[in-house]
Coordinates of C-alpha atoms in Angstrom, one line a residue:
Chain V
M1 CA -8.6 5.4 -33.6
I2 CA -11.3 7.3 -32.0
I3 CA -13.1 9.8 -34.1
D4 CA -15.6 10.9 -31.7
L5 CA -14.4 10.9 -28.1
Q6 CA -17.6 12.0 -26.5
K7 CA -19.6 9.6 -28.2
F8 CA -17.0 6.6 -27.6
I9 CA -16.9 7.5 -23.7
T10 CA -20.8 7.8 -23.4
E11 CA -21.1 4.4 -25.2
E12 CA -18.3 2.7 -23.1
R13 CA -19.0 4.2 -19.7
L14 CA -21.9 1.7 -19.2
Y15 CA -19.3 -1.4 -19.5
W16 CA -16.6 0.5 -17.5
T17 CA -19.4 0.8 -14.7
E18 CA -20.3 -2.7 -14.6
L19 CA -16.8 -3.8 -14.5
E20 CA -16.3 -1.6 -11.5
K21 CA -19.2 -3.1 -9.8
V22 CA -18.1 -6.8 -10.2
L23 CA -14.6 -5.6 -9.2
N24 CA -15.9 -4.1 -6.0
R25 CA -17.9 -7.0 -5.2
L26 CA -15.0 -9.4 -5.6
E27 CA -12.7 -7.1 -3.5
R28 CA -15.5 -6.9 -0.8
K29 CA -16.3 -10.5 -0.9
P30 CA -13.0 -12.4 -1.7
D31 CA -14.5 -15.8 -0.6
E32 CA -17.5 -15.4 -3.1
K33 CA -17.4 -17.9 -6.2
L34 CA -18.9 -16.4 -9.3
K35 CA -21.0 -18.5 -11.4
L36 CA -19.9 -19.3 -15.0
G37 CA -22.3 -16.9 -16.7
T38 CA -21.0 -14.1 -14.4
L39 CA -17.3 -15.1 -14.9
E40 CA -17.8 -15.0 -18.6
R41 CA -19.4 -11.6 -18.5
F42 CA -16.5 -10.3 -16.2
H43 CA -13.9 -11.5 -18.5
Y44 CA -15.7 -10.0 -21.5
L45 CA -16.0 -6.8 -19.6
Y46 CA -12.1 -7.0 -18.8
Q47 CA -11.4 -7.6 -22.5
R48 CA -13.5 -4.7 -23.5
A49 CA -11.9 -2.2 -20.9
S50 CA -8.6 -3.3 -22.2
A51 CA -9.5 -2.8 -25.7
D52 CA -10.8 0.7 -24.8
L53 CA -7.6 1.6 -22.8
A54 CA -5.6 0.6 -25.9
K55 CA -7.8 3.0 -28.0
I56 CA -7.6 5.8 -25.7
S57 CA -3.9 5.5 -24.8
T58 CA -2.8 7.8 -27.4
F59 CA -5.4 10.2 -27.1
S60 CA -4.2 13.6 -25.7
A61 CA -7.4 15.0 -24.4
E62 CA -8.1 12.5 -21.8
P63 CA -5.6 11.9 -19.2
N64 CA -8.3 11.3 -16.6
T65 CA -10.1 8.7 -18.6
R66 CA -6.9 7.0 -19.4
Q67 CA -5.9 6.8 -15.7
Y68 CA -9.3 5.5 -14.6
L69 CA -9.2 2.9 -17.2
E70 CA -5.7 2.0 -16.4
S71 CA -6.6 1.6 -12.7
L72 CA -9.7 -0.5 -13.9
V73 CA -7.8 -2.7 -16.2
G74 CA -5.1 -3.0 -13.5
R75 CA -7.4 -4.2 -10.8
A76 CA -9.3 -6.7 -13.1
F77 CA -5.8 -7.9 -14.5
G78 CA -5.1 -8.7 -10.9
E79 CA -8.2 -10.7 -10.3
I80 CA -8.3 -12.6 -13.5
H81 CA -4.6 -13.4 -13.9
E82 CA -4.1 -14.2 -10.1
T83 CA -3.6 -17.9 -9.7
R84 CA -2.9 -18.0 -6.0
E85 CA -5.7 -19.0 -3.7
K86 CA -7.8 -16.4 -2.3
P87 CA -7.5 -15.9 1.4
H88 CA -9.8 -18.1 3.4
R89 CA -11.8 -17.0 6.2
L90 CA -9.9 -17.0 9.5
R91 CA -9.5 -20.7 10.7
P92 CA -7.1 -20.4 13.6
L93 CA -7.6 -23.8 14.9
H94 CA -7.0 -25.5 11.6
W95 CA -3.9 -23.4 10.8
F96 CA -2.5 -24.3 14.2
F97 CA -3.1 -27.9 14.1
N98 CA -2.6 -28.5 10.4
T99 CA -0.9 -25.7 8.4
F100 CA 1.7 -24.9 11.0
P101 CA 3.2 -28.4 11.5
Q102 CA 2.8 -29.4 7.9
T103 CA 4.7 -26.1 6.9
F104 CA 7.5 -27.1 9.5
R105 CA 7.8 -30.6 8.0
K106 CA 7.8 -29.2 4.4
H107 CA 11.0 -27.1 5.2
L108 CA 12.7 -29.8 7.3
R109 CA 16.3 -29.4 5.8
A110 CA 16.2 -25.7 6.6
F111 CA 15.5 -26.6 10.1
T112 CA 18.3 -29.0 10.1
I113 CA 20.6 -26.1 8.9
S114 CA 19.3 -24.0 11.7
L115 CA 19.9 -26.6 14.4
I116 CA 23.4 -27.4 13.1
A117 CA 24.4 -23.4 13.4
L118 CA 23.1 -23.3 16.8
L119 CA 24.8 -26.6 17.8
V120 CA 28.0 -25.4 16.4
G121 CA 27.7 -22.1 18.4
A122 CA 26.8 -24.2 21.4
A123 CA 30.0 -26.5 21.0
F124 CA 32.1 -23.3 20.3
G125 CA 30.8 -21.5 23.4
G126 CA 31.1 -24.6 25.6
F127 CA 34.6 -25.2 24.4
T128 CA 35.7 -21.7 25.1
V129 CA 34.5 -21.8 28.6
I130 CA 36.2 -25.1 29.2
V131 CA 39.5 -23.8 27.6
D132 CA 39.2 -20.4 29.7
S133 CA 36.3 -19.8 31.9
S134 CA 37.2 -16.0 32.2
T135 CA 35.8 -15.7 28.6
K136 CA 32.2 -16.0 30.0
Q137 CA 32.6 -12.2 31.0
I138 CA 33.0 -11.5 27.0
L139 CA 30.5 -14.2 25.8
L140 CA 27.4 -13.8 28.3
P141 CA 25.9 -10.4 27.9
F142 CA 23.9 -10.7 31.3
S143 CA 25.4 -9.9 34.5
H144 CA 23.7 -12.4 36.6
L145 CA 25.4 -15.2 34.3
Q146 CA 28.9 -13.8 34.8
G147 CA 29.6 -14.8 38.2
D148 CA 30.1 -18.3 39.9
P149 CA 27.2 -20.3 39.3
S150 CA 27.2 -21.9 42.8
D151 CA 27.1 -18.6 44.4
R152 CA 23.8 -17.8 42.2
V153 CA 22.4 -21.2 43.1
K154 CA 23.1 -20.4 46.7
T155 CA 21.4 -17.0 46.4
E156 CA 18.4 -18.2 44.5
E157 CA 17.8 -21.1 46.9
S158 CA 18.1 -19.1 50.1
A159 CA 15.8 -16.3 48.9
D160 CA 12.9 -15.8 51.1
T161 CA 11.1 -13.2 49.3
D162 CA 9.7 -13.4 45.7
R163 CA 12.1 -11.0 43.7
L164 CA 9.2 -11.1 41.0
E165 CA 6.4 -10.3 43.1
G166 CA 4.0 -7.6 41.4
A167 CA 6.1 -7.7 38.3
K168 CA 5.4 -10.9 36.8
S169 CA 3.2 -10.0 34.0
Y170 CA 5.4 -7.3 33.3
F171 CA 8.5 -9.6 33.0
S172 CA 6.7 -12.0 31.1
S173 CA 5.3 -9.5 28.3
Y174 CA 8.9 -8.2 28.3
L175 CA 10.2 -11.5 27.4
M176 CA 7.6 -12.2 24.8
T177 CA 8.0 -9.0 23.0
H178 CA 11.6 -9.2 23.0
N179 CA 12.0 -12.8 22.1
T180 CA 9.7 -12.2 19.3
K181 CA 11.7 -9.3 18.0
V182 CA 14.7 -11.4 18.0
A183 CA 12.7 -14.2 16.2
V184 CA 11.4 -11.7 13.4
F185 CA 15.1 -10.2 13.0
T186 CA 16.3 -13.6 12.7
L187 CA 14.0 -14.4 9.7
A188 CA 14.4 -11.0 8.4
L189 CA 18.3 -11.6 8.4
G190 CA 17.4 -14.2 5.5
M191 CA 17.7 -11.6 3.2
T192 CA 21.3 -11.3 3.6
W193 CA 21.5 -14.8 1.7
G194 CA 21.1 -16.2 5.2
I195 CA 24.4 -15.2 6.6
G196 CA 22.8 -13.0 9.2
T197 CA 20.5 -15.6 10.1
L198 CA 23.2 -18.3 10.6
I199 CA 25.1 -15.6 12.8
M200 CA 22.2 -14.9 14.9
L201 CA 21.7 -18.8 15.5
F202 CA 25.5 -19.3 16.1
Y203 CA 25.5 -16.6 18.5
N204 CA 22.5 -17.9 20.3
G205 CA 24.2 -21.2 20.4
V206 CA 27.3 -19.6 21.9
I207 CA 25.6 -18.1 24.8
L208 CA 23.8 -21.5 25.5
G209 CA 26.6 -23.4 25.2
A210 CA 28.7 -21.3 27.4
V211 CA 26.0 -21.1 30.2
A212 CA 25.4 -24.8 30.2
V213 CA 29.1 -25.6 30.4
D214 CA 29.6 -23.2 32.9
Y215 CA 27.0 -24.7 35.3
V216 CA 27.8 -28.2 34.6
M217 CA 31.4 -27.7 35.4
A218 CA 30.2 -26.0 38.5
G219 CA 28.2 -29.2 39.5
E220 CA 24.9 -27.3 39.2
S221 CA 23.4 -29.5 36.4
N222 CA 20.1 -29.9 38.2
F223 CA 19.5 -26.4 38.8
L224 CA 20.6 -25.6 35.0
L225 CA 18.1 -28.1 33.7
G226 CA 15.4 -27.0 36.3
W227 CA 15.8 -23.4 35.3
L228 CA 16.2 -23.7 31.4
L229 CA 14.1 -26.5 30.5
P230 CA 10.5 -25.3 31.4
H231 CA 10.8 -22.5 29.0
G232 CA 13.7 -23.3 27.0
A233 CA 12.1 -26.5 25.6
I234 CA 9.6 -24.1 23.7
E235 CA 11.9 -21.0 23.5
I236 CA 15.0 -22.7 21.8
P237 CA 12.8 -24.6 19.2
A238 CA 11.1 -21.3 18.5
I239 CA 14.5 -19.5 17.6
L240 CA 15.3 -22.5 15.7
L241 CA 12.1 -22.2 13.8
A242 CA 12.7 -18.4 13.2
G243 CA 16.1 -19.5 11.8
Q244 CA 14.4 -22.1 9.6
A245 CA 12.2 -19.4 8.2
G246 CA 15.3 -17.2 7.6
I247 CA 16.9 -20.0 5.8
V248 CA 13.8 -20.9 3.8
L249 CA 14.0 -17.1 2.7
A250 CA 17.7 -17.1 1.9
S251 CA 17.2 -20.4 -0.2
A252 CA 14.5 -18.7 -2.3
L253 CA 16.8 -15.6 -2.5
I254 CA 19.9 -17.8 -3.9
G255 CA 17.8 -20.3 -5.7
W256 CA 20.5 -23.0 -6.4
G257 CA 19.4 -25.2 -8.9
K258 CA 15.9 -23.9 -9.3
P259 CA 15.4 -22.9 -12.8
I260 CA 12.6 -20.4 -11.9
A261 CA 12.7 -16.5 -11.7
L262 CA 13.4 -15.0 -8.2
R263 CA 9.9 -13.4 -7.9
V264 CA 8.3 -16.9 -8.3
R265 CA 10.7 -18.4 -5.9
L266 CA 9.6 -15.8 -3.3
R267 CA 6.3 -16.0 -4.2
K268 CA 6.1 -19.8 -3.6
I269 CA 7.5 -19.5 0.1
S270 CA 5.6 -16.2 1.0
N271 CA 2.7 -18.1 2.9
D272 CA 5.2 -20.7 4.6
L273 CA 7.3 -17.7 6.0
V274 CA 4.3 -16.0 7.4
T275 CA 2.8 -19.6 9.0
L276 CA 6.4 -20.2 10.5
I277 CA 6.9 -16.7 12.2
C278 CA 3.2 -16.8 13.4
G279 CA 3.7 -20.2 14.9
V280 CA 7.1 -18.9 16.5
A281 CA 5.3 -15.8 18.1
L282 CA 2.8 -18.2 19.7
M283 CA 5.4 -20.3 21.1
L284 CA 7.2 -17.5 22.4
V285 CA 4.1 -16.3 24.1
W286 CA 4.1 -19.5 26.0
A287 CA 7.7 -19.5 26.8
G288 CA 7.4 -15.9 28.1
I289 CA 4.5 -16.9 30.6
I290 CA 6.6 -20.0 31.6
E291 CA 9.9 -18.3 32.3
A292 CA 8.2 -15.4 34.4
F293 CA 5.6 -17.4 36.2
F294 CA 7.5 -20.9 36.6
S295 CA 11.3 -21.0 35.5
Q296 CA 12.3 -18.5 38.0
Y297 CA 11.3 -20.5 41.1
H298 CA 13.7 -23.0 42.2
E299 CA 13.9 -25.4 45.2
P300 CA 12.8 -25.3 47.9
V301 CA 9.5 -23.6 46.3
L302 CA 9.5 -26.0 43.3
P303 CA 11.5 -29.2 43.1
Y304 CA 14.0 -29.6 40.3
T305 CA 12.7 -32.9 39.4
F306 CA 9.3 -31.5 38.8
K307 CA 10.4 -28.9 36.5
I308 CA 12.7 -31.1 34.6
V309 CA 9.9 -33.3 34.1
F310 CA 7.8 -30.5 33.1
G311 CA 10.2 -29.3 30.5
C312 CA 10.8 -32.8 29.1
V313 CA 6.9 -33.2 28.7
E314 CA 6.9 -29.9 26.9
L315 CA 9.6 -30.7 24.5
L316 CA 7.9 -34.3 23.8
I317 CA 4.7 -32.7 23.1
L318 CA 6.3 -30.2 20.9
A319 CA 8.2 -32.8 19.2
M320 CA 5.1 -34.8 18.5
F321 CA 3.1 -31.8 17.6
L322 CA 5.6 -30.7 14.8
G323 CA 6.3 -34.2 13.8
R324 CA 2.9 -35.8 13.6
A325 CA -0.1 -33.0 13.7
G326 CA -1.8 -32.6 10.4
R327 CA -0.4 -35.8 8.7
Q328 CA -3.7 -37.2 8.2
K329 CA -5.1 -34.1 6.7
A330 CA -2.1 -33.6 4.4
S331 CA -2.3 -37.3 2.9
Q332 CA -6.0 -36.7 2.5
N333 CA -5.2 -33.4 0.4
A334 CA -2.6 -35.3 -1.3
Q335 CA -5.3 -38.2 -2.3
S336 CA -8.0 -35.9 -3.5
K337 CA -5.4 -33.9 -5.6
E338 CA -4.5 -37.3 -7.3
Chain X
M1 CA 23.7 2.3 -10.2
T2 CA 21.1 0.2 -12.2
D3 CA 18.9 2.2 -14.5
R4 CA 16.1 3.6 -12.3
I5 CA 12.6 3.6 -13.9
N6 CA 10.0 6.0 -12.5
T7 CA 7.2 4.1 -14.1
L8 CA 6.4 0.3 -14.1
I9 CA 4.8 -0.7 -17.3
I10 CA 2.6 -3.9 -17.2
K11 CA 1.7 -5.6 -20.1
T12 CA -1.3 -8.0 -19.9
P13 CA -1.5 -11.1 -22.2
E14 CA -4.2 -9.4 -24.0
G15 CA -1.5 -6.8 -25.3
V16 CA -2.6 -4.0 -23.3
E17 CA -0.1 -1.9 -21.4
F18 CA -0.9 0.0 -18.1
S19 CA 1.5 2.1 -16.1
L20 CA 2.4 2.4 -12.6
R21 CA 4.2 5.4 -11.2
L22 CA 7.0 4.1 -8.6
A23 CA 7.3 6.2 -5.5
G24 CA 10.9 7.4 -4.6
P25 CA 12.8 6.8 -1.2
I26 CA 12.1 10.6 -0.2
T27 CA 8.2 10.5 -0.7
R28 CA 8.2 7.0 1.1
F29 CA 10.3 8.3 4.0
L30 CA 8.0 11.2 4.5
A31 CA 4.8 8.8 4.5
W32 CA 6.8 6.7 6.9
S33 CA 7.3 9.8 9.3
I34 CA 3.4 10.4 9.3
D35 CA 2.9 6.7 10.0
L36 CA 5.6 7.1 13.0
A37 CA 3.6 10.1 14.2
T38 CA 0.3 8.1 14.1
I39 CA 1.8 5.2 16.0
M40 CA 2.9 7.7 18.6
A41 CA -0.5 9.2 18.7
L42 CA -2.1 5.8 19.1
M43 CA 0.5 5.0 22.0
S44 CA -0.3 8.1 23.9
I45 CA -4.1 7.2 23.7
I46 CA -3.3 3.7 24.8
N47 CA -1.1 4.8 27.6
V48 CA -4.0 6.8 28.9
V49 CA -6.1 4.0 28.7
F50 CA -3.6 1.6 30.7
A51 CA -3.0 4.2 33.1
V52 CA -6.7 3.6 34.2
L53 CA -5.9 -0.1 34.3
G54 CA -3.1 0.8 36.6
V55 CA -5.6 1.7 39.4
L56 CA -6.5 -2.2 39.5
S57 CA -3.0 -3.5 39.0
R58 CA 0.3 -1.6 38.1
D59 CA 1.7 -4.9 37.1
L60 CA -1.0 -5.8 34.7
A61 CA -1.1 -2.1 33.3
A62 CA 2.9 -2.3 32.8
A63 CA 2.6 -5.5 30.8
A64 CA -0.6 -4.4 28.6
N65 CA 1.5 -1.3 27.8
I66 CA 4.5 -3.3 26.6
I67 CA 2.3 -5.8 24.5
G68 CA 0.1 -2.9 23.3
F69 CA 3.1 -1.0 21.9
F70 CA 4.6 -4.1 20.5
I71 CA 1.2 -5.0 18.9
I72 CA 0.7 -1.4 17.4
S73 CA 4.4 -1.0 16.2
I74 CA 4.3 -4.3 14.3
G75 CA 0.6 -4.7 13.5
Y76 CA -0.1 -1.0 12.3
G77 CA 1.6 -1.5 8.9
M78 CA 0.3 -4.8 8.4
L79 CA -3.5 -4.3 9.3
T80 CA -3.7 -0.8 7.6
E81 CA -2.2 -2.2 4.3
W82 CA -4.2 -5.0 4.3
F83 CA -7.7 -3.3 5.1
W84 CA -7.0 -0.3 3.0
Q85 CA -5.6 -2.1 0.2
G86 CA -2.1 -1.2 0.3
Q87 CA -2.2 2.0 2.1
T88 CA -1.4 3.4 5.6
V89 CA -2.3 7.0 7.0
G90 CA 0.9 8.2 5.6
K91 CA 0.5 6.5 2.4
K92 CA -3.1 7.8 1.9
L93 CA -1.9 11.5 2.6
L94 CA 0.9 11.1 0.1
R95 CA -1.2 8.9 -2.6
L96 CA 1.1 6.1 -2.4
R97 CA -0.1 2.4 -2.4
V98 CA 1.5 -0.9 -2.1
L99 CA 0.8 -3.2 -5.0
D100 CA 2.0 -6.6 -6.0
A101 CA 5.0 -6.3 -8.6
Q102 CA 3.2 -8.1 -11.4
G103 CA 0.0 -6.0 -11.0
L104 CA -1.8 -9.1 -9.4
R105 CA -3.8 -9.0 -6.0
L106 CA -1.9 -8.1 -2.9
Q107 CA -1.9 -11.2 -0.7
F108 CA -2.0 -10.9 3.0
S109 CA 1.3 -12.9 3.4
Q110 CA 2.9 -10.1 1.0
V111 CA 2.0 -7.4 3.6
V112 CA 3.0 -9.4 6.4
I113 CA 6.4 -10.1 5.0
R114 CA 7.3 -6.6 3.8
N115 CA 6.3 -5.1 7.4
L116 CA 8.5 -7.8 9.0
L117 CA 11.5 -6.9 7.1
R118 CA 11.3 -3.5 8.4
F119 CA 13.8 -5.0 11.1
V120 CA 16.2 -5.0 8.5
D121 CA 15.4 -2.1 6.3
S122 CA 15.4 0.2 9.3
L123 CA 19.0 -0.7 10.2
P124 CA 21.1 1.1 11.5
A125 CA 18.7 4.0 11.9
L126 CA 16.0 5.7 9.8
Y127 CA 15.7 3.0 7.1
L128 CA 19.2 3.8 6.1
V129 CA 19.5 0.2 4.5
G130 CA 16.0 0.2 2.9
G131 CA 16.6 3.7 1.7
L132 CA 20.0 2.9 0.1
I133 CA 18.6 -0.3 -1.5
S134 CA 15.6 1.2 -2.9
L135 CA 18.0 3.9 -4.5
F136 CA 20.0 1.2 -6.3
N137 CA 16.8 -1.0 -7.3
Q138 CA 15.4 -0.6 -10.6
R139 CA 11.8 -0.7 -9.1
A140 CA 12.7 1.5 -6.0
Q141 CA 12.1 -1.8 -3.7
R142 CA 13.4 -1.9 -0.3
L143 CA 14.5 -5.4 1.0
G144 CA 11.0 -5.9 2.4
D145 CA 9.6 -5.4 -1.1
V146 CA 12.1 -7.4 -2.7
A147 CA 11.0 -10.2 -0.4
A148 CA 7.5 -9.7 -0.7
N149 CA 7.5 -9.0 -4.4
T150 CA 5.6 -5.8 -4.0
I151 CA 6.1 -2.2 -5.3
V152 CA 5.1 1.2 -3.9
T153 CA 3.3 3.3 -6.4
W154 CA 2.6 7.1 -6.4
N155 CA -0.8 8.3 -7.9
P156 CA -0.2 11.9 -8.7
R157 CA -3.4 14.0 -8.6
I158 CA -4.1 15.4 -12.0
T159 CA -4.7 19.2 -11.9
E160 CA -6.0 20.0 -15.3
P161 CA -5.0 23.7 -16.1
D162 CA -8.1 25.9 -16.6
L163 CA -8.1 25.8 -20.5
N164 CA -11.2 27.7 -20.8
Q165 CA -9.7 30.7 -19.0
L166 CA -6.2 30.2 -20.7
L167 CA -7.8 30.0 -24.3
Q168 CA -11.0 31.9 -24.0
G169 CA -12.1 34.4 -26.7
K170 CA -9.5 34.1 -29.2
Y171 CA -10.2 33.4 -32.7
N172 CA -8.6 29.9 -33.7
S173 CA -8.0 29.8 -37.5
F174 CA -7.5 26.0 -37.1
H175 CA -11.3 25.5 -36.3
D176 CA -11.8 26.1 -40.1
Y177 CA -10.2 22.8 -40.7
P178 CA -11.8 20.1 -38.4
H179 CA -10.2 17.1 -40.3
L180 CA -6.7 18.5 -39.8
E181 CA -7.7 19.2 -36.0
A182 CA -8.7 15.5 -35.6
R183 CA -5.5 14.3 -37.4
L184 CA -3.6 16.5 -34.7
R185 CA -5.7 14.7 -31.9
Q186 CA -4.5 11.4 -33.0
L187 CA -1.0 12.3 -33.4
V188 CA 0.0 14.5 -30.5
T189 CA 0.9 12.3 -27.5
P190 CA -0.4 13.2 -23.9
L191 CA 3.2 14.0 -23.0
E192 CA 3.6 16.6 -26.1
A193 CA 0.2 17.9 -25.2
Q194 CA 1.3 18.5 -21.7
V195 CA 4.6 20.2 -22.8
A196 CA 2.6 22.6 -24.9
V197 CA 0.2 23.4 -22.0
Q198 CA 2.9 24.0 -19.5
S199 CA 4.8 26.2 -22.0
I200 CA 1.7 28.4 -22.4
M201 CA 1.0 28.4 -18.6
R202 CA 4.6 29.3 -17.6
R203 CA 5.3 31.8 -20.7
D204 CA 5.2 34.8 -18.5
T205 CA 7.9 33.4 -16.1
L206 CA 10.4 32.9 -19.2
D207 CA 13.2 35.1 -20.3
P208 CA 11.9 36.8 -23.6
Q209 CA 14.6 35.3 -25.6
A210 CA 13.9 31.9 -24.4
R211 CA 10.2 32.2 -24.6
I212 CA 10.5 33.0 -28.3
A213 CA 12.9 30.1 -28.7
L214 CA 10.9 27.7 -26.8
F215 CA 7.6 28.5 -29.0
R216 CA 9.6 28.3 -32.0
E217 CA 10.8 24.9 -31.3
I218 CA 7.6 23.5 -30.3
R219 CA 5.8 24.9 -33.5
A220 CA 8.5 23.6 -35.5
Y221 CA 7.8 20.0 -34.0
L222 CA 4.0 20.4 -34.4
E223 CA 4.4 21.5 -38.1
T224 CA 6.0 18.1 -38.7
L225 CA 2.9 16.4 -37.4
V226 CA 0.1 18.1 -39.4
T227 CA 0.5 20.8 -42.0
F228 CA -2.1 23.6 -42.0
P229 CA -2.8 25.4 -45.2
Q230 CA -1.0 28.7 -45.5
E231 CA -4.1 31.0 -44.8
A232 CA -4.5 29.2 -41.4
T233 CA -0.9 29.9 -40.3
D234 CA -0.1 33.4 -41.9
G235 CA 0.7 36.1 -39.7
I236 CA 0.3 34.2 -36.5
S237 CA 3.1 34.1 -33.9
D238 CA 4.7 30.9 -32.9
E239 CA 3.0 31.3 -29.4
R240 CA -0.4 31.7 -31.0
Y241 CA 0.4 28.7 -33.2
V242 CA 0.6 26.4 -30.1
R243 CA -2.0 27.9 -28.4
N244 CA -4.3 26.8 -31.4
V245 CA -3.0 23.4 -31.4
V246 CA -3.6 23.2 -27.4
E247 CA -7.1 24.4 -28.1
A248 CA -7.7 21.9 -31.1
V249 CA -6.2 18.9 -29.1
L250 CA -7.6 19.6 -25.5
R251 CA -10.9 21.4 -26.3
P252 CA -12.4 19.5 -29.2
N253 CA -15.9 21.1 -28.5
A254 CA -14.5 24.7 -28.6
S255 CA -14.6 25.0 -32.4
S256 CA -18.4 24.8 -32.4
E257 CA -18.6 27.3 -29.4
I258 CA -16.4 29.9 -31.0
S259 CA -17.5 29.5 -34.7
S260 CA -20.7 30.8 -33.7
K261 CA -18.9 34.1 -32.4
P262 CA -17.6 36.6 -34.9
P263 CA -13.8 36.2 -35.5
Q264 CA -11.8 38.5 -33.5
T265 CA -8.4 40.0 -34.4
F266 CA -5.5 39.6 -32.1

C-alpha cells in the first residue's frame, strides 16, 4: 500500500536509476564478469525494484511509472535468471576447428537418418532410370541432363571455347547463394516434424541417383566422377548436414521419450542448429567456387584422373575433419568439468 | 482456434508479475513491409556501388550483386535484431520488439533461427504460413518464433490525456474527504481509471441516452468501492461524480491547488 506516491517515487527513483545503470553496463559489455559485491548489489536492486513494482501495480495514477518498472524488472529478470552462457567474443577459428565438428558428431544419429533418406532417394532414382530411361525427362529438372550422356560428353570434350569465360564469378556466386537457400530451406522444413526435410533429401537423392545411373549405363563413369566429385564431395555432405540440422530440429519438436518441455528442448539445440547451418554455408561457398572454376572443365583441359583424385582427397579431408577435429579439446573440456 | 491472449504475463520467482503485450499478425506484417522497403532501398544503393565496380569487371560486379542481395536479404533481420536488441527498422517504427518467450536475454542463436525459418513462414507467398500459424498460436508466434522460443511484443506509446484541461476549474466536493480519496486511489484499478477517463473524453460523441446510461453505470460501480458522505454527493450528476473520482485518482495533488480557491457552483 502506498500512501504518499510522490514520496515513494522520489525515494525509490535513486535505486531504479542505479539498477538501470548496471543493466546498461551488462548489456553493453556482455563479457564482463561482475565482482561479488557488485553482483550482490545488483540482486538487491532487482529485488527492490520487483517489490516496488508489486506495490505500484494496483496504483491507477502512475501507468508510466508502472511500465518503466515493468521494463526494468523484465530486463533485470533476464540477466539474473538466464542460465545460458553469454555470447563469447567472436572466435571464428576456434568455432570452425572445434565447435563445428563437435556439433556434427553430437548429432550423428540425425546425420545417419539424413544419409539414409538421400540414399533411399538415390536408389529410387537409379532404379527408375534402369527400368525406364525416359523417366529422366520427369525426374531431372535440368535440360542439359535430359539428353544422351555420351552426346554431352562429346560436346564438352570437343569444346574449343570456354563457355564460362567472363561469367565464372557470377556462376560461382549464383551456385553459392542458391545452394545455401536450399540448405536453409531443408533445415527450416524440420518444423514440419521433419517430413519436409526428409522429402528434400529424398528428392535430391532421386536426382543424384538418376544422373549417376544414366551416365554409368552410358559408359561415361569417368566423366561423371570427374564432373561431380570435385564439388559434390563437399556439396552433397553439406546438404546432408543441412538435413541433419532439420532432423535435429524435428526431433526437438517431437521430443520422443524426453520428459522435458518443448521450449527447453528447442532451447537446448538452438546453438547447434546455428553452428551446423553456418558450417554448411561455408562448405557451400567452397563447393560453389570449385564447381564454377574447376568442375566444368573436362578432358583434354583437365584429366579426369586428376579431378577424381582431387575430389577423393577433398572427401577424405572432410571426413577426417568432421570425424576428428576438436576431439582433444572436447575431452579436455569433459575432464575439466569432472 | 486456441484462446489468443494479447498479453503475456511473466511471473518472477520473487512473485512479481510483469506483462508484455503481444503484437498481432497485422502489425507484424506492416513492420515486415517496412523492412522489405528498407531492404529494397539498401539494394538499390548497393546496385549503384556495384555498377561502378562493373567498369573494372562485369563478371565480378554481377557476382558481388548476387552475394550482396543474398547477404542483405538474409542478414538484415539477423543483424538489426541482434544489435538493436530485437528490433528492425519496421519494428522500431511500429514499436515492436523480439523478446525471449520466458523474458530471458535474447540469444544470438534465437535471432538467427527465427530469421532462417522465414523461408518456411513466408510460404507460399506474403507470409501466409507464418501469418496463419500466428493467428492460431496462443502467443501469436510464427514457426520461426516457436523454433527460436521468441515472441514479438508491442509497446504502445502511452498518451496521457490532458487532465488539467479536462478537469480544471471545477470545485470537487470529494477533496474535503482526503482519506476517502486515498481509499479510491487504492481500490480503483488502472483499467477502471482508464474507462472513466475515456468516458469523460468521449462524452460529446455519445448519444444523449447512452451518455446518461454509461455514467450512471460507472457511478454505480464506483459507489460500491468507496461511499462518500451524502453532503459530498448531493445534487451532483453521475457525470460530475465520475469526473470527481477521476480527479481524485489521477490528480492527487489537485486537492491542495483547488482548496486554496473559492468554491464554484456548477
